[in-house]
Short mmCIF file of C-alpha atoms in Angstrom, two decimals:
data_model
loop_
_atom_site.label_atom_id
_atom_site.label_comp_id
_atom_site.label_asym_id
_atom_site.label_seq_id
_atom_site.Cartn_x
_atom_site.Cartn_y
_atom_site.Cartn_z
CA MET A 1 -3.99 12.67 21.01
CA ASP A 2 -5.23 15.16 23.55
CA PRO A 3 -8.99 15.70 22.98
CA TYR A 4 -8.56 19.46 23.43
CA LEU A 5 -5.93 19.58 20.69
CA ARG A 6 -8.06 17.41 18.38
CA GLU A 7 -11.05 19.71 18.91
CA ARG A 8 -8.90 22.79 18.24
CA ILE A 9 -7.59 21.25 15.01
CA GLU A 10 -11.12 20.40 13.87
CA ASN A 11 -12.20 23.96 14.68
CA TRP A 12 -9.32 25.40 12.65
CA ALA A 13 -10.26 23.18 9.70
CA SER A 14 -13.94 24.14 9.86
CA ASP A 15 -13.05 27.84 10.31
CA PHE A 16 -10.93 27.66 7.16
CA CYS A 17 -13.68 25.85 5.23
CA GLY A 18 -16.10 28.62 6.19
CA SER A 19 -13.72 31.48 5.35
CA ALA A 20 -13.56 33.65 2.26
CA ARG A 21 -10.10 32.19 1.54
CA PHE A 22 -11.71 28.78 1.00
CA ASP A 23 -13.33 30.20 -2.14
CA ASP A 24 -9.86 30.00 -3.74
CA VAL A 25 -9.98 26.19 -3.44
CA LYS A 26 -11.20 24.75 -6.72
CA GLY A 27 -12.34 21.32 -7.79
CA PRO A 28 -13.69 18.23 -6.08
CA VAL A 29 -11.22 18.45 -3.19
CA ARG A 30 -13.64 20.96 -1.61
CA GLU A 31 -15.95 18.07 -0.63
CA HIS A 32 -13.24 16.39 1.44
CA ALA A 33 -11.44 19.51 2.67
CA ALA A 34 -12.47 19.47 6.34
CA GLN A 35 -11.57 15.79 6.74
CA VAL A 36 -8.24 16.18 4.90
CA LEU A 37 -7.22 19.28 6.85
CA ALA A 38 -8.05 17.79 10.26
CA LEU A 39 -6.28 14.52 9.49
CA PHE A 40 -3.24 16.32 8.07
CA LEU A 41 -2.74 18.59 11.07
CA SER A 42 -3.51 15.82 13.58
CA ARG A 43 -0.87 13.53 12.06
CA ALA A 44 1.60 16.42 11.84
CA CYS A 45 1.15 17.09 15.58
CA GLU A 46 1.55 13.40 16.45
CA GLU A 47 4.84 13.06 14.54
CA ARG A 48 6.99 14.71 17.21
CA GLY A 49 4.41 15.55 19.87
CA LYS A 50 4.18 19.21 18.84
CA ASP A 51 1.29 21.60 19.30
CA ALA A 52 -0.66 22.54 16.17
CA GLY A 53 0.96 25.97 16.02
CA GLU A 54 4.49 24.60 16.30
CA VAL A 55 4.63 22.12 13.41
CA GLU A 56 7.71 22.11 11.20
CA GLU A 57 8.78 20.49 7.93
CA PRO A 58 9.26 16.92 9.27
CA ASP A 59 5.82 17.10 10.86
CA VAL A 60 4.23 18.43 7.68
CA ARG A 61 5.90 15.66 5.64
CA ALA A 62 4.45 13.01 7.97
CA GLY A 63 1.04 14.67 7.93
CA LEU A 64 0.93 14.60 4.13
CA LEU A 65 2.65 11.32 3.28
CA GLU A 66 1.55 9.21 6.26
CA GLY A 67 -1.69 10.90 7.27
CA VAL A 68 -3.42 12.10 4.10
CA ALA A 69 -1.89 9.86 1.41
CA PRO A 70 -3.53 6.62 2.69
CA LEU A 71 -7.00 8.22 2.51
CA ALA A 72 -9.19 6.69 -0.18
CA LEU A 73 -9.90 9.91 -2.04
CA PRO A 74 -11.09 10.05 -5.65
CA GLU A 75 -8.23 10.71 -8.05
CA ALA A 76 -9.62 14.12 -9.02
CA SER A 77 -9.66 15.15 -5.36
CA ARG A 78 -6.13 13.84 -4.74
CA ASP A 79 -4.67 16.25 -7.27
CA GLY A 80 -5.88 19.28 -5.33
CA VAL A 81 -4.73 18.20 -1.85
CA PRO A 82 -1.25 19.83 -1.85
CA ALA A 83 -2.69 23.17 -3.01
CA LEU A 84 -5.45 22.95 -0.38
CA LEU A 85 -2.95 22.26 2.41
CA ALA A 86 -0.64 25.05 1.23
CA LEU A 87 -3.51 27.53 1.24
CA PHE A 88 -4.60 26.31 4.68
CA LEU A 89 -1.11 26.74 6.14
CA GLU A 90 -0.78 30.21 4.60
CA GLU A 91 -4.11 31.21 6.12
CA MET A 92 -3.14 29.80 9.51
CA GLU A 93 -0.01 31.97 9.45
CA ARG A 94 -2.04 35.02 8.47
CA GLU A 95 -4.32 34.41 11.44
CA GLY A 96 -1.33 33.95 13.75
CA ARG A 97 -2.02 30.29 14.46
CA VAL A 98 0.95 28.62 12.71
CA ALA A 99 4.42 30.12 12.54
CA GLY A 100 6.01 29.93 9.08
CA GLY A 101 2.84 28.80 7.34
CA ARG A 102 3.84 30.23 3.96
CA ALA A 103 7.15 28.37 3.98
CA LEU A 104 5.40 25.18 5.09
CA GLY A 105 2.87 25.68 2.30
CA LEU A 106 5.67 25.85 -0.25
CA PHE A 107 7.16 22.72 1.29
CA VAL A 108 3.84 20.90 0.88
CA LYS A 109 3.68 21.96 -2.77
CA ALA A 110 7.21 20.60 -3.24
CA LEU A 111 6.02 17.24 -1.89
CA ARG A 112 3.32 16.97 -4.57
CA GLU A 113 4.97 14.17 -6.58
CA PRO A 114 5.86 11.97 -3.57
CA TYR A 115 2.33 12.53 -2.26
CA LEU A 116 0.66 11.55 -5.54
CA GLU A 117 2.90 8.50 -5.77
CA ALA A 118 2.04 7.44 -2.21
CA ALA A 119 -1.66 8.23 -2.61
CA GLY A 120 -1.98 6.39 -5.90
CA GLY A 121 -0.71 3.18 -4.37
CA LYS A 122 1.63 2.73 -7.30
CA LYS A 123 5.07 1.63 -6.27
CA LYS A 124 8.09 2.25 -8.44
CA PRO A 125 9.29 -1.05 -9.83
CA TYR A 126 12.34 -2.33 -8.06
CA ARG A 127 15.23 -3.00 -10.39
CA ALA A 128 17.88 -5.18 -8.87
CA PRO A 129 21.30 -4.07 -9.95
CA ALA A 130 22.75 -6.49 -12.46
CA ALA A 131 25.82 -8.28 -11.28
CA ALA A 132 28.93 -7.20 -13.11
CA ILE A 133 30.33 -9.79 -15.45
CA GLY A 134 33.84 -10.79 -14.49
CA ARG A 135 36.48 -11.57 -17.10
CA ASN A 136 36.58 -15.24 -16.03
CA ASP A 137 32.79 -15.71 -15.81
CA PRO A 138 30.96 -17.69 -18.47
CA CYS A 139 29.93 -15.45 -21.37
CA PRO A 140 26.28 -14.32 -21.17
CA CYS A 141 25.82 -15.06 -24.89
CA GLY A 142 25.72 -18.77 -24.06
CA SER A 143 28.75 -19.88 -26.05
CA GLY A 144 30.25 -21.70 -23.08
CA LYS A 145 33.52 -19.76 -23.35
CA LYS A 146 34.88 -17.39 -20.77
CA TYR A 147 33.71 -13.81 -21.22
CA LYS A 148 37.29 -12.59 -21.82
CA LYS A 149 37.71 -15.01 -24.75
CA CYS A 150 34.28 -14.41 -26.30
CA CYS A 151 32.38 -11.12 -26.09
CA LEU A 152 34.54 -8.88 -23.91
CA GLY A 153 35.64 -6.72 -26.84
CA ARG A 154 32.22 -6.71 -28.56
CA LEU A 155 29.83 -5.49 -25.84
#
């Protein structure tokens, strides 16, 4: 990433953390806010090579799910990340730095569940689809008969 862009992103994050709007951020996520914001916006810019002020929904998705989710944040801090990012994007729009920040903030809030799933490291269990039993297959009850002659009418 361009060092000038990285520095600008870090300045935006620190400006937000020093603003009156940051007082609306509650909970332990405040401790990690500057790091989370800078990483989020940096990854969002890298997704499609956009400038920080030109990020769109695909960039924001990558910033949240690929940039911030792998961070080893305490669970209590993880819960507040989507709200923090939404507030940040709204503030960046108010300051004229990011176009459509409010809409992007709502998009980040909508990604809360996928983010928490990705950040928690818990994968959904994979359930292989069960093969359909054919009429001429052996019956699954173990009788040794064909399914059509044994349990077809019962199950």
